[in-house]
Short mmCIF file of N, CA and C in Angstrom, two decimals:
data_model
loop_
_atom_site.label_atom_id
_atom_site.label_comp_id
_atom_site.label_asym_id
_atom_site.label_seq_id
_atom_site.Cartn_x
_atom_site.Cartn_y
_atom_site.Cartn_z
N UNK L 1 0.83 -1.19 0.00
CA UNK L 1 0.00 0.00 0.00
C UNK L 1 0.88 1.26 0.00
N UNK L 2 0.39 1.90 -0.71
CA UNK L 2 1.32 3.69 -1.07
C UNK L 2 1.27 4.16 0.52
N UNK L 3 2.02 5.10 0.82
CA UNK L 3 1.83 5.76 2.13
C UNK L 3 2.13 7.01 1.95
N UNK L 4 2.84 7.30 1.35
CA UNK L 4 3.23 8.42 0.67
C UNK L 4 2.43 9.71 -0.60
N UNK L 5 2.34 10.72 -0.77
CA UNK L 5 1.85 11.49 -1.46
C UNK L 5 2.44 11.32 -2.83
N UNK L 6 3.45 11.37 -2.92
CA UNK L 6 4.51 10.78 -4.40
C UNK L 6 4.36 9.83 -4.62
N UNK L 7 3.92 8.67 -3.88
CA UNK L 7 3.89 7.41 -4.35
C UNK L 7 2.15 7.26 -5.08
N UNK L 8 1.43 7.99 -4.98
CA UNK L 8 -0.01 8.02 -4.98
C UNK L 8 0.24 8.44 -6.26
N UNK L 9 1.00 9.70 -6.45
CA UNK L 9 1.10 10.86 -7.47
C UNK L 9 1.50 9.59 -9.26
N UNK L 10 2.86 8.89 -8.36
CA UNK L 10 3.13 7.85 -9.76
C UNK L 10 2.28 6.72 -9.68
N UNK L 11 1.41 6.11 -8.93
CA UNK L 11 0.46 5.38 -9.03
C UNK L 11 -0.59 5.99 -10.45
N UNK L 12 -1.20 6.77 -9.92
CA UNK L 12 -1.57 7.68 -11.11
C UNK L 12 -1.13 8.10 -12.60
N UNK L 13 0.24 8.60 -12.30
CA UNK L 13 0.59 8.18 -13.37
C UNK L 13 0.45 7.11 -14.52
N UNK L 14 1.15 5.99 -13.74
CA UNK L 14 1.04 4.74 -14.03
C UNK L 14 -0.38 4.66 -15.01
N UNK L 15 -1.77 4.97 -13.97
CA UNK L 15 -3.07 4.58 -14.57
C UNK L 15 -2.89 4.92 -15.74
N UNK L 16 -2.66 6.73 -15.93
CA UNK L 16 -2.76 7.50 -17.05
C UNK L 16 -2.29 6.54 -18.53
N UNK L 17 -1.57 6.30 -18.22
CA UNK L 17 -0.64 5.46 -19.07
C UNK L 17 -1.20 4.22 -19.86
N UNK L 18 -1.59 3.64 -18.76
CA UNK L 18 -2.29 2.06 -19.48
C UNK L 18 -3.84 2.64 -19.73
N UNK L 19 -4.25 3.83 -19.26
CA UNK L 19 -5.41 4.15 -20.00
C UNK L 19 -4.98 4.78 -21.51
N UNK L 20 -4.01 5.25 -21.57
CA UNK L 20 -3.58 5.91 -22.91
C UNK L 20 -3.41 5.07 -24.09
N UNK L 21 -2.32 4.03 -23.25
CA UNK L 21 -2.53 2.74 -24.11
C UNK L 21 -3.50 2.15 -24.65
N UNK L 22 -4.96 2.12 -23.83
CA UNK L 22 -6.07 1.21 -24.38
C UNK L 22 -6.74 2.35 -24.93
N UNK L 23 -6.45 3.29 -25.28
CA UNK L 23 -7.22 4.09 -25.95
C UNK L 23 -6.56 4.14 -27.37
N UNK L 24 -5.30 4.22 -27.77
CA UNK L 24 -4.46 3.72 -28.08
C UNK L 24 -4.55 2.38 -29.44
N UNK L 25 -4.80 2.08 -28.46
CA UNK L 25 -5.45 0.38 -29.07
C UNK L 25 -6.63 0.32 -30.06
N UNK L 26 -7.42 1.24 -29.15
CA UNK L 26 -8.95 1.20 -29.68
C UNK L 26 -8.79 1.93 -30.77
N UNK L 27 -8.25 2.89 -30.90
CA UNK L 27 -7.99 3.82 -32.24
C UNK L 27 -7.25 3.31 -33.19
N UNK L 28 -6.24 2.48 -32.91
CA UNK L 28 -5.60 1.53 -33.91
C UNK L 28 -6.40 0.54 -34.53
N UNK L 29 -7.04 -0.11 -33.89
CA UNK L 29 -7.83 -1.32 -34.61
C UNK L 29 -8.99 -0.96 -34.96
N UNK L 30 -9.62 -0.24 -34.62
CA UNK L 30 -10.74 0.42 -35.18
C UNK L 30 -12.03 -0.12 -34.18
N UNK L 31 -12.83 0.05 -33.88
CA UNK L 31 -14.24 -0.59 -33.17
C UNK L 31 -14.41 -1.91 -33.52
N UNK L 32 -14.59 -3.08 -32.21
CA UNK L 32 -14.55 -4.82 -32.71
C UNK L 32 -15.99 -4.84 -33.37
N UNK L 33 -17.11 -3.92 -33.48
CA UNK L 33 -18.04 -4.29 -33.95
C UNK L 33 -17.93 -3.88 -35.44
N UNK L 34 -17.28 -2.95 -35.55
CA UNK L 34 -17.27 -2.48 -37.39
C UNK L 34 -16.13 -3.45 -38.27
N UNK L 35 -15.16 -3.76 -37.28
CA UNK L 35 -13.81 -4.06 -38.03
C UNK L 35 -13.67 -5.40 -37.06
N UNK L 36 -13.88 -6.58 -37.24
CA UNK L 36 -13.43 -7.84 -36.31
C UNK L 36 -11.69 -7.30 -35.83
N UNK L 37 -11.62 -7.82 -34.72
CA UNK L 37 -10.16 -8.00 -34.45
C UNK L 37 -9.61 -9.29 -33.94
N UNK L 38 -8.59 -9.75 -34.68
CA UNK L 38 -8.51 -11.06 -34.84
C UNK L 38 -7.42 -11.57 -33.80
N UNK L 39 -7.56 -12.67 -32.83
CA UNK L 39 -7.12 -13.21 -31.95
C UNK L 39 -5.88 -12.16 -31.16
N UNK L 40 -4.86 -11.89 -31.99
CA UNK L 40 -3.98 -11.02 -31.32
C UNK L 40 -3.94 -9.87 -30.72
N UNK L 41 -4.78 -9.46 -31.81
CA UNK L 41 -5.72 -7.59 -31.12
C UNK L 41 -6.29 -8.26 -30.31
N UNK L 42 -7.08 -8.56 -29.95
CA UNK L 42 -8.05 -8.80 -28.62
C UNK L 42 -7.55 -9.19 -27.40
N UNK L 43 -6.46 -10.27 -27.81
CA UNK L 43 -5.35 -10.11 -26.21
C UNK L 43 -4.57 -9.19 -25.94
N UNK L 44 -4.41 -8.81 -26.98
CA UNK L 44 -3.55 -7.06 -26.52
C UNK L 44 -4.15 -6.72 -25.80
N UNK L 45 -5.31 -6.17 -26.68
CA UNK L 45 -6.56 -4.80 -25.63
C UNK L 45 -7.11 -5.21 -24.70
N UNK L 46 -7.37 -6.55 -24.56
CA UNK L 46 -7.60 -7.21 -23.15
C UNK L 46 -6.63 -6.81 -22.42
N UNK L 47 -5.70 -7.18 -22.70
CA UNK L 47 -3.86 -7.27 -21.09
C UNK L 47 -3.91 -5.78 -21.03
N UNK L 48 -3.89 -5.01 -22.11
CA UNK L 48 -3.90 -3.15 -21.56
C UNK L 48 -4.76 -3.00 -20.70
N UNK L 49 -6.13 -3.43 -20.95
CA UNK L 49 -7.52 -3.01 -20.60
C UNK L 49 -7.33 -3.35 -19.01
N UNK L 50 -7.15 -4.68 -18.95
CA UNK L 50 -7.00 -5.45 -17.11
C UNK L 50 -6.12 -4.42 -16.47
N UNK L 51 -4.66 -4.08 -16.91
CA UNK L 51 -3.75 -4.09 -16.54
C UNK L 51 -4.44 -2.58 -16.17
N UNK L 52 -5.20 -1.49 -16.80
CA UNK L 52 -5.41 -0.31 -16.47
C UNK L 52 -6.53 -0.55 -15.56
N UNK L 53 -7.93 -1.31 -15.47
CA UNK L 53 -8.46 -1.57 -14.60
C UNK L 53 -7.76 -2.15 -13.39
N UNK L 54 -6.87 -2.88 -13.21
CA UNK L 54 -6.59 -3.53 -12.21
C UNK L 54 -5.71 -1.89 -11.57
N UNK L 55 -4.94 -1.25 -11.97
CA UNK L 55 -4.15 -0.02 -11.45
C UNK L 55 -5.01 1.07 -10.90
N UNK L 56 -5.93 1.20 -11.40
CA UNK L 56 -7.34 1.92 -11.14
C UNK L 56 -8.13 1.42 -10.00
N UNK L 57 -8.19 0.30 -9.80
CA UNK L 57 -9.04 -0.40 -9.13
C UNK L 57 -7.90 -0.06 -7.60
N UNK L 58 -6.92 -0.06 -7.47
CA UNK L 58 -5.69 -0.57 -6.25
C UNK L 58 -5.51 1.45 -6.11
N UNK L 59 -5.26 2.52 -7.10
CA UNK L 59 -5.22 3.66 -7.17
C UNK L 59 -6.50 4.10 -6.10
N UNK L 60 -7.91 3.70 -6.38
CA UNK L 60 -8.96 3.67 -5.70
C UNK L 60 -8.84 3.91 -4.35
N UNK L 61 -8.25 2.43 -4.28
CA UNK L 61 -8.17 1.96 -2.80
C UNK L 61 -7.46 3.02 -2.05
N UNK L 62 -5.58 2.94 -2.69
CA UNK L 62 -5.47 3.81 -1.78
C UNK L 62 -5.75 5.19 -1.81
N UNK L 63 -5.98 6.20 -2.36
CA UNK L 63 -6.81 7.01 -2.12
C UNK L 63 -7.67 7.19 -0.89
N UNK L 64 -8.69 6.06 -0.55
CA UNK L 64 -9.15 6.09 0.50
C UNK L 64 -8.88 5.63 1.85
N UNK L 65 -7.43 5.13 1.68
CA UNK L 65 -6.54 4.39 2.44
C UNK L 65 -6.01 5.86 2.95
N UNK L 66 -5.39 6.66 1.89
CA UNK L 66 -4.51 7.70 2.46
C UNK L 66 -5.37 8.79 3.16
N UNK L 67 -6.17 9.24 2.17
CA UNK L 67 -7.26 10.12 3.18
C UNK L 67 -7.89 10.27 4.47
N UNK L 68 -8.20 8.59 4.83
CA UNK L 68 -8.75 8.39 6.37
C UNK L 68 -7.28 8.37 7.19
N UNK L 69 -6.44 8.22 6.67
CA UNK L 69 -4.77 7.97 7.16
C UNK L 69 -4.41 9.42 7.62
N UNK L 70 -5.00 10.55 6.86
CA UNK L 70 -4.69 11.99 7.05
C UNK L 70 -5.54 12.58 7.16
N UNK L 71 -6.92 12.66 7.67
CA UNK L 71 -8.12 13.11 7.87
C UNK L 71 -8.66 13.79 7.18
N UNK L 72 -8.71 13.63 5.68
CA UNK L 72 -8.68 14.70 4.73
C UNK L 72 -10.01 13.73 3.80
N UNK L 73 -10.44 14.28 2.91
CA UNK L 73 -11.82 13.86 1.94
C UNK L 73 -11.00 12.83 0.70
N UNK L 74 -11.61 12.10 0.54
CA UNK L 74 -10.95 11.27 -0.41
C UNK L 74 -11.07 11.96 -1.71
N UNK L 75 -12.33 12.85 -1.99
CA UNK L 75 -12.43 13.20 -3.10
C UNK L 75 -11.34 14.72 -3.50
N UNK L 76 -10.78 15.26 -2.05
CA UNK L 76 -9.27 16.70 -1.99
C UNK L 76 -8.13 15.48 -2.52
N UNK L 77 -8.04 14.10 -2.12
CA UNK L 77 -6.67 14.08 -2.04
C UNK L 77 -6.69 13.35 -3.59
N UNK L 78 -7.68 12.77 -3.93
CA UNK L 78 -7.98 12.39 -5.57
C UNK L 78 -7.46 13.89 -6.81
N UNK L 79 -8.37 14.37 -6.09
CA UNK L 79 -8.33 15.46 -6.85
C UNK L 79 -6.51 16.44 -7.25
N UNK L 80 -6.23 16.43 -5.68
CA UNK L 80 -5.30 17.16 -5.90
C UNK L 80 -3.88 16.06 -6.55
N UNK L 81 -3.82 14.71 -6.77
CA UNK L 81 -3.32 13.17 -7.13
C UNK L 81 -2.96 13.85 -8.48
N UNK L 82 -4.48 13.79 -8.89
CA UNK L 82 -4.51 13.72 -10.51
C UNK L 82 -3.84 15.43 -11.18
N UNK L 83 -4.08 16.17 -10.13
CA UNK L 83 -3.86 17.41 -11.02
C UNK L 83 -2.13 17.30 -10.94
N UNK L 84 -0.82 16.83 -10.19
CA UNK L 84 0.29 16.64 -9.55
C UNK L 84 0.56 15.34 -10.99
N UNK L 85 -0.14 14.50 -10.90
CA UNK L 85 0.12 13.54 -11.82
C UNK L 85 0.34 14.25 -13.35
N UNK L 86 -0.55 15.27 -13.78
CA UNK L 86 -0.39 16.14 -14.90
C UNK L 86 0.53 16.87 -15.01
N UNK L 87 1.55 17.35 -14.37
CA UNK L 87 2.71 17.78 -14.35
C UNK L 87 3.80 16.68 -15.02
N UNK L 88 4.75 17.24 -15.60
CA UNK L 88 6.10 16.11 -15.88
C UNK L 88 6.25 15.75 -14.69
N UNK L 89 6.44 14.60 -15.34
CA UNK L 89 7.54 14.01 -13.80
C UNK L 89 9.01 14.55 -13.50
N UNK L 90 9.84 15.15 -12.17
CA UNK L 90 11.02 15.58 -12.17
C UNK L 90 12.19 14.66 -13.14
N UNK L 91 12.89 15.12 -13.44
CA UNK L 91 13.91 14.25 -14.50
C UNK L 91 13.30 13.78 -15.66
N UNK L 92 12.31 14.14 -15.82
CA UNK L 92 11.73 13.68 -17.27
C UNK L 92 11.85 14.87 -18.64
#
């Protein structure tokens, strides 16, 4: 579990990312209902898809892990996550 404010901040990140990817995806292959996508596309965009739900899903958590941890609203410390996450990262 993150404990940290930076560690929350690249958690986020992270999401951004494998959501970019499956968006990514979806724009590459085109919609599975107009254009079939054949065995390999579909495990791709599946493993992106999990892999960003599953980061999302644990991002969630702690969020509400850290908030009751610091007596603060889950929806200030979300908020202020994602806007910190939109910045470069230092050394980047």
């Amino acid at each position: 579990m993150a404990t940290t404010f930076e560690e929350l901040v690249e958690m986020q990140r992270a999401a951004n990312e494998a959501q970019a990817k499956t968006a990514e995806l979806r724009e590459r292959y085109g919609p599975p209902t107009a254009t079939p996508w054949n065995k390999q596309q579909t495990e791709t965009y599946e493993t992106a898809w999990r892999a960003w739900r599953d980061l999302d899903r644990d991002l969630q958590a702690e969020f509400a892990e850290y908030a009751k941890a610091h007596g603060r609203a889950r929806s200030d410390v979300e908020a202020e996550v994602q806007a910190q996450a939109r910045e470069p990262a230092e050394g980047a």
